[in-house]
CSV table of C-alpha atoms in Angstrom, one decimal:
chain,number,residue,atom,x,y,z
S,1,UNK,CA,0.0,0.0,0.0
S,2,UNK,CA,1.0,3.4,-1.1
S,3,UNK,CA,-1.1,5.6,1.3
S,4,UNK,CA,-3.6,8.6,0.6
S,5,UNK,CA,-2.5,10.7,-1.6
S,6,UNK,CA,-1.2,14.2,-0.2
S,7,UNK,CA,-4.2,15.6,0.3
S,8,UNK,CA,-4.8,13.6,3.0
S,9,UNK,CA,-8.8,14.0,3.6
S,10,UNK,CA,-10.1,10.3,2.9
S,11,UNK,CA,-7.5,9.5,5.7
S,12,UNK,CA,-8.5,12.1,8.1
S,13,UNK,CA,-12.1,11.2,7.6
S,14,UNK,CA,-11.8,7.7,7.9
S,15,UNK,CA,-9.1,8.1,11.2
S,16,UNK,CA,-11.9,10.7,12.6
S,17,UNK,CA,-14.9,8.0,12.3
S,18,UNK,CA,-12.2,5.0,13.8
S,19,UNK,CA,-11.8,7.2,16.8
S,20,UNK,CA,-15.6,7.6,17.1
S,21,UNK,CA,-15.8,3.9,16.7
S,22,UNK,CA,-18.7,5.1,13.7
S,23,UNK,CA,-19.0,3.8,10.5
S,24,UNK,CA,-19.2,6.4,7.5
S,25,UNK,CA,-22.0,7.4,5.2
S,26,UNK,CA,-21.0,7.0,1.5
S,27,UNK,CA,-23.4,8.7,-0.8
S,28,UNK,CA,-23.1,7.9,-4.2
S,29,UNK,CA,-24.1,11.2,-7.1
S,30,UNK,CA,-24.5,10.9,-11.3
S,31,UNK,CA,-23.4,14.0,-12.0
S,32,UNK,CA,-25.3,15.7,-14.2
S,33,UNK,CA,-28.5,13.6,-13.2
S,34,UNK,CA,-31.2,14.9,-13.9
S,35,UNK,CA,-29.1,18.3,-14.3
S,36,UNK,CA,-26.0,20.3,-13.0
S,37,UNK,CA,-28.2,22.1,-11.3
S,38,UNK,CA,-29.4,19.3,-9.0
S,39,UNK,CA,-25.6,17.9,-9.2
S,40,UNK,CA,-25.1,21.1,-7.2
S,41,UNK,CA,-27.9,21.0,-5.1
S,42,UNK,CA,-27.2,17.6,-3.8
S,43,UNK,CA,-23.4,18.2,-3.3
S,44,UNK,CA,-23.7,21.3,-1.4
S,45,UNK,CA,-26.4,19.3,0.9
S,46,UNK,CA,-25.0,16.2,1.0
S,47,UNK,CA,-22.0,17.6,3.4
S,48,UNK,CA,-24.9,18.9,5.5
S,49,UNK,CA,-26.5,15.5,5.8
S,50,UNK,CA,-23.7,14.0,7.1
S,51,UNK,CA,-21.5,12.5,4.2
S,52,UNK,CA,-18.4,11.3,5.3
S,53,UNK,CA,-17.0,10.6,1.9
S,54,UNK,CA,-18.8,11.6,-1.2
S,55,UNK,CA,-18.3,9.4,-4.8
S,56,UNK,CA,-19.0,11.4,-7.9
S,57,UNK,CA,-19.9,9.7,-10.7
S,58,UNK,CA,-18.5,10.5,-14.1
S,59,UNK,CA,-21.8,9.5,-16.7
S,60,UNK,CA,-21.2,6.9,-19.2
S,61,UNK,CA,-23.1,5.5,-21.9
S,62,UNK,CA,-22.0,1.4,-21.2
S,63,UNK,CA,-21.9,1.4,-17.1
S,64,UNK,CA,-21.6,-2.3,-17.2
S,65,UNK,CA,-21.3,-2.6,-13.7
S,66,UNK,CA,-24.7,-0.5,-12.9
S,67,UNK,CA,-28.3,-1.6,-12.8
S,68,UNK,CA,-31.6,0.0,-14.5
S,69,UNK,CA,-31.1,3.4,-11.8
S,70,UNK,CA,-27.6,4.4,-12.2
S,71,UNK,CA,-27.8,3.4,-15.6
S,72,UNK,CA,-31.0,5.9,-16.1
S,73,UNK,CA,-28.9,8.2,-14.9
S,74,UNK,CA,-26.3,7.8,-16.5
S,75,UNK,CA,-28.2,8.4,-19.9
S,76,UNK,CA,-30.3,11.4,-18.8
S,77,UNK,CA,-26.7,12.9,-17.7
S,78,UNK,CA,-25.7,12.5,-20.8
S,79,UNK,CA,-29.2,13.0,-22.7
S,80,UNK,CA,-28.3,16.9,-20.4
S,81,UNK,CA,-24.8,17.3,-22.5
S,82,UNK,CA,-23.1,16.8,-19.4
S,83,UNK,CA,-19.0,15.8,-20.2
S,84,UNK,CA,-16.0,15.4,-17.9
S,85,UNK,CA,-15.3,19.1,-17.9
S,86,UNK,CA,-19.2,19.8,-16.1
S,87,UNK,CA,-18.0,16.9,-13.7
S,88,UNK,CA,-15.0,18.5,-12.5
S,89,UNK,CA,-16.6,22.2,-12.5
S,90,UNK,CA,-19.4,21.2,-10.4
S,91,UNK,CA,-17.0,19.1,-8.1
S,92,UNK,CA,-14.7,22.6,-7.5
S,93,UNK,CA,-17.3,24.3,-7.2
S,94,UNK,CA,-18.0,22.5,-4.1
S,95,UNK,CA,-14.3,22.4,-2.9
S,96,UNK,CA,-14.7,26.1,-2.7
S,97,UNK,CA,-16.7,25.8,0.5
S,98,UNK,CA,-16.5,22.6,1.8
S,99,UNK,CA,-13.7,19.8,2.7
S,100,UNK,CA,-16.0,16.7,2.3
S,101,UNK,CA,-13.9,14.0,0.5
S,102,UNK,CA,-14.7,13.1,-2.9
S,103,UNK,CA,-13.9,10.0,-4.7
S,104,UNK,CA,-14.8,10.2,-8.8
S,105,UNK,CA,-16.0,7.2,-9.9
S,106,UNK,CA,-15.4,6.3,-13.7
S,107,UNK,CA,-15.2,4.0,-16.1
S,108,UNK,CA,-12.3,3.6,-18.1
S,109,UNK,CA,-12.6,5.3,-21.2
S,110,UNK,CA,-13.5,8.4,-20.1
S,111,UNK,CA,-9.9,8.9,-18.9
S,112,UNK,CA,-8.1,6.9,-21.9
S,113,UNK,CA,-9.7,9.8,-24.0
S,114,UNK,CA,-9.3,12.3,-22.2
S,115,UNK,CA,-5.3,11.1,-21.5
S,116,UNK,CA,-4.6,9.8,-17.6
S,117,UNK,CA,-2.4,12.7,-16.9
S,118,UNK,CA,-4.9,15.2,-18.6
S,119,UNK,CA,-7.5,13.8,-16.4
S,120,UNK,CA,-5.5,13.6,-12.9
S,121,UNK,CA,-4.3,16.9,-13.4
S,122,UNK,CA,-7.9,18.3,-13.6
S,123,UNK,CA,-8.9,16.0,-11.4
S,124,UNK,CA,-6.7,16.9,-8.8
S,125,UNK,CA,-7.1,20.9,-9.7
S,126,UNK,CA,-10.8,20.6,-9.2
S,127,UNK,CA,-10.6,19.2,-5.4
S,128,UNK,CA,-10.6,15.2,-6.3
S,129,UNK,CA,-9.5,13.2,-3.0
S,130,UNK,CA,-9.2,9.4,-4.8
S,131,UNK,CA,-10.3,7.9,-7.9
S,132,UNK,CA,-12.1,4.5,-8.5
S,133,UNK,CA,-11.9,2.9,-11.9
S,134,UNK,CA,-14.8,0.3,-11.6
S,135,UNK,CA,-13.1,-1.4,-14.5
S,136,UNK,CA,-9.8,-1.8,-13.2
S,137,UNK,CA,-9.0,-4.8,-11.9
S,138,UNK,CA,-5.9,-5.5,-10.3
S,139,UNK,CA,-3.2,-6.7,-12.6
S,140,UNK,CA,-5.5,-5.9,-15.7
S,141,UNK,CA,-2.9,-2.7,-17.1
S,142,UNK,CA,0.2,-2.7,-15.1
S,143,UNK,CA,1.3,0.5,-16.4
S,144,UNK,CA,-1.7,2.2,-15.9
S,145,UNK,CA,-2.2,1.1,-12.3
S,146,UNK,CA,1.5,2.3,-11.7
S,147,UNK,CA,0.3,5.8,-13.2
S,148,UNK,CA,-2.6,6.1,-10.6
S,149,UNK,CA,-0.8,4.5,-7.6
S,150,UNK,CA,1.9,7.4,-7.9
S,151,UNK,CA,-0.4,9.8,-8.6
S,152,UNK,CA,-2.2,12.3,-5.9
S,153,UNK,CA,-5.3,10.1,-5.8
S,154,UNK,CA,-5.9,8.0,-4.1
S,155,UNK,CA,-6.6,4.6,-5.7
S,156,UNK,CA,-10.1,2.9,-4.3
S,157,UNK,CA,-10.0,-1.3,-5.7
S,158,UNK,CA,-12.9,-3.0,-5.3
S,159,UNK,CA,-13.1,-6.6,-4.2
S,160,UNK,CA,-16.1,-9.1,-5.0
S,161,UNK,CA,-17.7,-12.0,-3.0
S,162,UNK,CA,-16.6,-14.4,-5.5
S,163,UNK,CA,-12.8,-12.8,-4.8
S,164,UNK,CA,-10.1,-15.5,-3.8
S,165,UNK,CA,-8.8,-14.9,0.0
S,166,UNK,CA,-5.1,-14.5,-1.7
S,167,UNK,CA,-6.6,-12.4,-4.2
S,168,UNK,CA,-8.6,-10.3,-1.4
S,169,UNK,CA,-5.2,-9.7,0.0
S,170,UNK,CA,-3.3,-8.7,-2.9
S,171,UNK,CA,-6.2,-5.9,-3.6
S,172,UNK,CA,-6.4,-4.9,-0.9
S,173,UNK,CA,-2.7,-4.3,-0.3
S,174,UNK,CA,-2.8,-2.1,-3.0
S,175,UNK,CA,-5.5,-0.1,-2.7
S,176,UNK,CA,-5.7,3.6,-0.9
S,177,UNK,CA,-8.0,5.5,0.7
S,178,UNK,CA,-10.4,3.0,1.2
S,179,UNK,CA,-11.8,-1.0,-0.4
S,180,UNK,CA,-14.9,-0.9,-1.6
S,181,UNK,CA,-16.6,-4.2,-1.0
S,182,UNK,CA,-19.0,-5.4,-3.6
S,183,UNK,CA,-22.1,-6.4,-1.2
S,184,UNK,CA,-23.3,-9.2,-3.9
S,185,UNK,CA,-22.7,-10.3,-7.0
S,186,UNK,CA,-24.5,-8.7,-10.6
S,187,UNK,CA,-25.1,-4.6,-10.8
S,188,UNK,CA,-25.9,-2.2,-8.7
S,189,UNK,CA,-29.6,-1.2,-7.5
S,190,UNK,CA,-31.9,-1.0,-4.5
S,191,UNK,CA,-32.5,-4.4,-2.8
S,192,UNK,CA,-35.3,-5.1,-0.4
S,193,UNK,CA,-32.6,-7.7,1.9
S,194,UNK,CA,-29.0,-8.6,2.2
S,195,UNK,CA,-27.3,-11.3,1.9
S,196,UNK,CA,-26.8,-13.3,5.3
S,197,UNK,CA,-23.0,-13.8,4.8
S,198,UNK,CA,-22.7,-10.5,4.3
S,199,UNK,CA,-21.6,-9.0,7.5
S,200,UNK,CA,-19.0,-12.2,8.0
S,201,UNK,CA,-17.7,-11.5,4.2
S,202,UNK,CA,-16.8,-7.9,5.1
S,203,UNK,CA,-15.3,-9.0,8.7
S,204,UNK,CA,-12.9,-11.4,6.7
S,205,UNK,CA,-11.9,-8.2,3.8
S,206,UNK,CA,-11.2,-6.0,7.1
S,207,UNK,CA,-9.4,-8.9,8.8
S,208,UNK,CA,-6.4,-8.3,6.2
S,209,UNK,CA,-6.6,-4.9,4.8
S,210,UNK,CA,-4.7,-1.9,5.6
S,211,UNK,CA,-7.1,0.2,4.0
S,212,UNK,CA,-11.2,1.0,5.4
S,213,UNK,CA,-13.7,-1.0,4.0
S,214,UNK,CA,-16.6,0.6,2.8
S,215,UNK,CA,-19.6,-1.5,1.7
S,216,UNK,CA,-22.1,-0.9,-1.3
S,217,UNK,CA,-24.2,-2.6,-3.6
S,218,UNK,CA,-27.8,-2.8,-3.2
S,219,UNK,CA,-27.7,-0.9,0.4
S,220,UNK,CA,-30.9,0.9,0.4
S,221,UNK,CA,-32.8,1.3,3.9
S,222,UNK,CA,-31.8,2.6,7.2
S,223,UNK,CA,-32.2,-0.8,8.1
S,224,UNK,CA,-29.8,-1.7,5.8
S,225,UNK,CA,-27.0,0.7,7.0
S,226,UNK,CA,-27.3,-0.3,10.9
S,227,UNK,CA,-26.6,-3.5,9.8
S,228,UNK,CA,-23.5,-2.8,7.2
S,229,UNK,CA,-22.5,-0.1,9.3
S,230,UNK,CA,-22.1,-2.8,12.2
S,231,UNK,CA,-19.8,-4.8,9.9
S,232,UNK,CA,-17.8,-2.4,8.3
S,233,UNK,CA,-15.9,1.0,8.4
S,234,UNK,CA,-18.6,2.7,5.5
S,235,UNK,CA,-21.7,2.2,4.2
S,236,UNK,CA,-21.9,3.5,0.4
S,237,UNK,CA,-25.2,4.1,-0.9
S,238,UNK,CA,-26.5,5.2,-4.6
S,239,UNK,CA,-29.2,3.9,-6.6
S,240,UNK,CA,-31.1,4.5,-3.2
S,241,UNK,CA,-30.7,8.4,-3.6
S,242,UNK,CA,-31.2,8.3,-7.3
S,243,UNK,CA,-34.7,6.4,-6.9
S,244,UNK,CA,-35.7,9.0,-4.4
S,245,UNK,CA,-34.1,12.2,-6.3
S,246,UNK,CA,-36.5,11.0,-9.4
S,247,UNK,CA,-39.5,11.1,-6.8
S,248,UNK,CA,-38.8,13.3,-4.3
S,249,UNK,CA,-36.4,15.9,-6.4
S,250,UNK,CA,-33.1,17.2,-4.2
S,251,UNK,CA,-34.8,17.5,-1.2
S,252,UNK,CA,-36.4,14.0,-0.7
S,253,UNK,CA,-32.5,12.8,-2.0
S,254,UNK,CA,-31.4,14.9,1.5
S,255,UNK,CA,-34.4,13.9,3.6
S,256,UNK,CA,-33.2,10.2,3.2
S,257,UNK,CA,-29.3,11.0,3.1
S,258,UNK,CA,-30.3,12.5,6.8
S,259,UNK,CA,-32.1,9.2,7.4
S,260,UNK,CA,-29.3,7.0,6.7
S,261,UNK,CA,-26.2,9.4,8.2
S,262,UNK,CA,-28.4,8.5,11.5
S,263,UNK,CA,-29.2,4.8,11.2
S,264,UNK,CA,-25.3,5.0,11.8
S,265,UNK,CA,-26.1,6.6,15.3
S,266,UNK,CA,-24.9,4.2,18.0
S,267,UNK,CA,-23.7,1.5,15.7
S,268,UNK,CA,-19.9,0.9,16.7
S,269,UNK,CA,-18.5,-0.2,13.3
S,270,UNK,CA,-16.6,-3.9,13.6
């Protein structure tokens, strides 16, 4: 493991919440979706309603990885015009008031186009804490891995149920900032119940990582979070908020970003 990039906020956060013995809250945001404007919105409120750590999604028009909701998103993002340029304006204009961390979380090919160093650079100008390609997996593009590892983002992995033990070790080894933990296998979206194993499955990813652990994929209740949050060092929740942005607009995204932040209350993560 490298360590957080120089910035040093993903740390700071996630040493703050290990001294409260509290898990975090992990909101996840399309940008764009359903315009800047709400992007905005939600940001600026977001660090209100108690986001420890705040992942910014870059849209993309083949987000393999997400269900029906983040893929909608994704689309009317990009139905809006909104490009990798918006992303990062939005993103400092938040870093202009607040200190919240913020992870962007992209596929691939936004950043081959765009060039690695290109995109770091404004990634990094705009305020960016850590970076998670979702289609990155360890070992997949050595030289590209080494570019991000060195850079002043830190690197977020991700590690899946079906993950080897060895494997889960080697990931996590070299990841930074945080692991995200995949709560189930298939795409993201709202799920009415989690998986039983699920809190032992996180236990055994924290048992051997230097990093936090943050858990997400299908989290989409209170409930839900008191129960993550019980197992690991952050809860990371996003289809959830998009659901509720499409029926309840910014606002009713807040309202149940407050909910969750205090589902946490009490729970002593691990």
């Amino acid at each position: 493991m490298t360590g957080p990039g120089p910035r040093g906020r993903i740390e700071a956060r996630f040493a703050r919440l290990a001294a409260g013995g509290r898990a975090g809250f992990v909101p996840y945001v399309t940008a764009g979706y359903p315009t800047l404007e709400h992007t905005r919105a939600l940001l600026a409120g977001l660090g209100e309603a108690g986001a420890d750590v705040i992942e910014l999604g870059i849209p993309f028009s083949d987000p393999m990885a997400d269900g029906p909701t983040i893929q909608r998103s994704s689309q009317g993002a990009l139905a809006q015009g909104t490009s990798v340029d918006d992303v990062f304006a939005v993103l400092a204009e938040l870093r202009a008031s607040s200190e919240v961390p913020v992870v962007i979380f992209s596929y691939l090919n936004p950043i081959h186009s765009r060039g690695i160093e290109a995109f770091v650079r404004q990634a990094v100008d705009a305020g960016a804490d850590g970076i998670l390609p979702i289609d990155l997996p360890l070992g997949a593009d050595p030289a590209l891995e080494a570019a991000l590892e060195a850079c002043p983002l830190d690197l977020v992995r991700l590690v899946a149920p079906t993950t080897y033990p060895e494997r889960v070790r080697e990931i996590t080894r070299a990841s930074q900032g945080f692991v995200y933990y995949i709560a189930r296998t298939g795409v993201t979206g709202a799920r009415r119940e989690l998986r039983d194993e699920l809190a032992l499955e996180a236990g055994a990813v924290r048992a051997v990582s230097p990093c936090p652990v943050a858990v997400g994929f299908g989290v989409s209740t209170p409930g839900h979070a008191r129960a993550v949050g019980a197992a690991a060092d952050a809860v990371v929740v996003g289809s959830a908020l998009v659901d509720r942005l499409d029926d309840g607009g910014v606002a009713g995204a807040l309202a149940l970003a407050r909910e969750l932040h205090a589902a946490l209350d009490g729970v002593r993560s691990g």
